[in-house]
Coordinates of C-alpha atoms in Angstrom, one line a residue:
X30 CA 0.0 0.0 0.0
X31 CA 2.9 2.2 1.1
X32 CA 5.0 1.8 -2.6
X33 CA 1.4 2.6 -4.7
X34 CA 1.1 6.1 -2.1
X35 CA 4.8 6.8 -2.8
X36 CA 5.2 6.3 -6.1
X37 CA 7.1 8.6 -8.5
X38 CA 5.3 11.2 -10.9
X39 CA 7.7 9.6 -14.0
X40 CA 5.7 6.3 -13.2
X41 CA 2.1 7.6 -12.7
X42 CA 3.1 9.3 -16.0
X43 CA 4.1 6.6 -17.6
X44 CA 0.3 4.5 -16.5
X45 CA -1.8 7.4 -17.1
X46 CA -0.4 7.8 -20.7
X47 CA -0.7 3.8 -21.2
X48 CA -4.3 4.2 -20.0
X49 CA -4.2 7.0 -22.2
X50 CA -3.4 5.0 -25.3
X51 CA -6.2 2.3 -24.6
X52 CA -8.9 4.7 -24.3
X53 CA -7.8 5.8 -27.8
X54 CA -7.7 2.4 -29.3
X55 CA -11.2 2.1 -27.6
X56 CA -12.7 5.3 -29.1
X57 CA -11.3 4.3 -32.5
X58 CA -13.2 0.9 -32.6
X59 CA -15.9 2.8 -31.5
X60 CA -16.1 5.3 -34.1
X61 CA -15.4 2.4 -36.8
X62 CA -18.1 0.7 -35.1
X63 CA -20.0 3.5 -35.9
X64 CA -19.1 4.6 -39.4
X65 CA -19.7 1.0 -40.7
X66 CA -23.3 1.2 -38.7
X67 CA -24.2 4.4 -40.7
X68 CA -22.8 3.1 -43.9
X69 CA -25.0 0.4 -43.8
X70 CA -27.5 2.3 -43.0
X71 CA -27.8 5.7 -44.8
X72 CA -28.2 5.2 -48.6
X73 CA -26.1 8.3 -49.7
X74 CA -23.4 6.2 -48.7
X75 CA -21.2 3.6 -50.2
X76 CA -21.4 -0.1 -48.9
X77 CA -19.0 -1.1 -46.5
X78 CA -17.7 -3.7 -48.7
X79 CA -16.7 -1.3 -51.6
X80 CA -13.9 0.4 -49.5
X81 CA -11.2 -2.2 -49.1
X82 CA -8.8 -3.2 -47.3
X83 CA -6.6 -0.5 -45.3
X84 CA -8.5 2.0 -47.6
X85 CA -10.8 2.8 -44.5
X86 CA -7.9 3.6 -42.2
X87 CA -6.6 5.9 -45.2
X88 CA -9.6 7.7 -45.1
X89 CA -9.6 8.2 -41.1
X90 CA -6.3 9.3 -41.3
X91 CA -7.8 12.2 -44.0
X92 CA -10.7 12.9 -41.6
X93 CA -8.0 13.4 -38.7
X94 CA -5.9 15.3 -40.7
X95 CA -9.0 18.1 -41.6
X96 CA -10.3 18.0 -37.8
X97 CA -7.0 19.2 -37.3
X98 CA -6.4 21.9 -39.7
X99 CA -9.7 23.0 -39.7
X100 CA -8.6 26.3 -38.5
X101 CA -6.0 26.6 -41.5
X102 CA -6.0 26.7 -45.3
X103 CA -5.3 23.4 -46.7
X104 CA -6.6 21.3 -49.8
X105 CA -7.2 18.4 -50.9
X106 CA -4.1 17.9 -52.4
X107 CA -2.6 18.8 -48.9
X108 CA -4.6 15.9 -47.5
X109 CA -4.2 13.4 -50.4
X110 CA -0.5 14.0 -49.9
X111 CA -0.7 13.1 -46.3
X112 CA -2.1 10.0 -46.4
X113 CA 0.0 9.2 -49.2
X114 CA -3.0 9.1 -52.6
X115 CA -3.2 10.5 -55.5
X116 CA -5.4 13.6 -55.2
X117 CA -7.9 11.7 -57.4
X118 CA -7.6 8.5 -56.0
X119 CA -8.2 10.4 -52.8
X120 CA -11.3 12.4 -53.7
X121 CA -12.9 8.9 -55.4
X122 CA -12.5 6.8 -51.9
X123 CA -13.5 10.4 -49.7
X124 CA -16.3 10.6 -51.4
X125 CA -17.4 6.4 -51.6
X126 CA -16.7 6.8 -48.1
X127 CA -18.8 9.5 -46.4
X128 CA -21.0 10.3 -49.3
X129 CA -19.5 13.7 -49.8
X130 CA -17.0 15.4 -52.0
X131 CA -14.3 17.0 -49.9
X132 CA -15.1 20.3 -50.4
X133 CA -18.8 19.8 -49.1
X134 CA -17.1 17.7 -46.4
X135 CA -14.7 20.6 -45.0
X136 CA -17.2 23.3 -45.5
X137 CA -19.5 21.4 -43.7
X138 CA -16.9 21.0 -40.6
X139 CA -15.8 24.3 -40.7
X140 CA -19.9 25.4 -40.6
X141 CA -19.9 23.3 -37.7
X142 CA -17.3 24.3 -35.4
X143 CA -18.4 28.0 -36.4
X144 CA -21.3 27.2 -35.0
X145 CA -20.3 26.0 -32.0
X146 CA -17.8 28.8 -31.5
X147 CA -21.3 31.3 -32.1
X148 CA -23.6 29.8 -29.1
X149 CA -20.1 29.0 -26.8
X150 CA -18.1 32.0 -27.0
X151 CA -18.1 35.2 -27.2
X152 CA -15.8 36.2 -29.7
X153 CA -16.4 38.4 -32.3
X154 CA -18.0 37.0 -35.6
X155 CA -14.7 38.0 -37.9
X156 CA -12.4 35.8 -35.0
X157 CA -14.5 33.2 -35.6
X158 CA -14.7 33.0 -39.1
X159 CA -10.8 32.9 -38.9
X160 CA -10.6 30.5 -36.1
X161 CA -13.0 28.4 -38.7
X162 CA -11.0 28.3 -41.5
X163 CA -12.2 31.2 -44.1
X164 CA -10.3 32.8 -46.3
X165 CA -12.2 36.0 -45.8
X166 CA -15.0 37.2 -43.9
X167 CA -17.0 37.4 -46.6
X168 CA -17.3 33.8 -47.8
X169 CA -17.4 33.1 -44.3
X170 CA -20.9 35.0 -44.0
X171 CA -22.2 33.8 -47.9
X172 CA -21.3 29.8 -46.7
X173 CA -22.6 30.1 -43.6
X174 CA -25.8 31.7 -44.7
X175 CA -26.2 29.1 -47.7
X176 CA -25.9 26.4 -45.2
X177 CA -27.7 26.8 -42.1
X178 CA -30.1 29.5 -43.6
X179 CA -29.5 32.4 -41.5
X180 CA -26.5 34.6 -40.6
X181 CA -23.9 34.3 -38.3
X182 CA -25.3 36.7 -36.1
X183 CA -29.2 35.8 -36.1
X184 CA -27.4 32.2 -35.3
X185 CA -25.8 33.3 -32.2
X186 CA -29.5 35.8 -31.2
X187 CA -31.3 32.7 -32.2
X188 CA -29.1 29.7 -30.1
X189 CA -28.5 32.2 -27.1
X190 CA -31.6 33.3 -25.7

């Protein structure tokens, strides 16, 4: 009892980021669970069967790669490139995948998280249309508008009262 109530940081370090790595490994076979479930399922997207072998994984390690850029400019060739396809080759399995063509797919994110930054924060609508990835605060309010319907800032009136 005495050593687990005296043992060093390094060691409790060492076990929190081993537990660290399971819950990870966990939460991926989760959200493959998941994505196979809804592929099944929805009809705007491909059968599971179609996307072979480590073709899946690929196409995580695109998503991954956008959820954490989404705050930067990058394109598809910057993604294709990172998971080592061919830009077309890329686009065809993205899209047989989630039923999207990449551009929807990243506009769609970056409407997302804009979103979320609107109702949680309290930052100022250009800061948030940076911090989601426009290019200008213009096509930040034209996107955002096309997509959910209503400006940024009837978004925020609307989800805050």
């Amino acid at each position: 009892f005495r050593r687990v109530l005296f043992r060093s940081e390094k060691e409790l370090s060492r076990e929190a980021q081993k537990c660290q790595k399971q819950i990870v490994m966990v939460l991926a076979e989760l959200i493959s669970l998941e994505i196979i479930r809804l592929c099944e399922s929805s009809p705007k997207t491909v059968r599971i069967d179609s996307v072979k072998n480590g073709n899946i994984a690929t196409i995580f390690r695109g998503i991954e790669y956008i959820n954490e850029h989404i705050s930067e400019s990058f394109s598809r060739d910057d993604v294709a490139g990172y998971v080592q396809y061919t830009p077309g080759y890329f686009s065809h399995m993205f899209s047989e995948f989630t039923g999207k063509s990449f551009s929807e797919y990243v506009m769609e994110r970056r409407i997302t998280l804009a979103k979320s930054l609107l109702v949680n924060t309290d930052y100022p609508i250009l800061k948030i249309s940076e911090l989601s990835g426009f290019s200008s605060h213009s096509l930040f309010h034209r996107k955002f508008r096309e997509i959910t319907g209503t400006t940024p800032q009837s978004y925020r009136k609307d989800h805050n009262a």
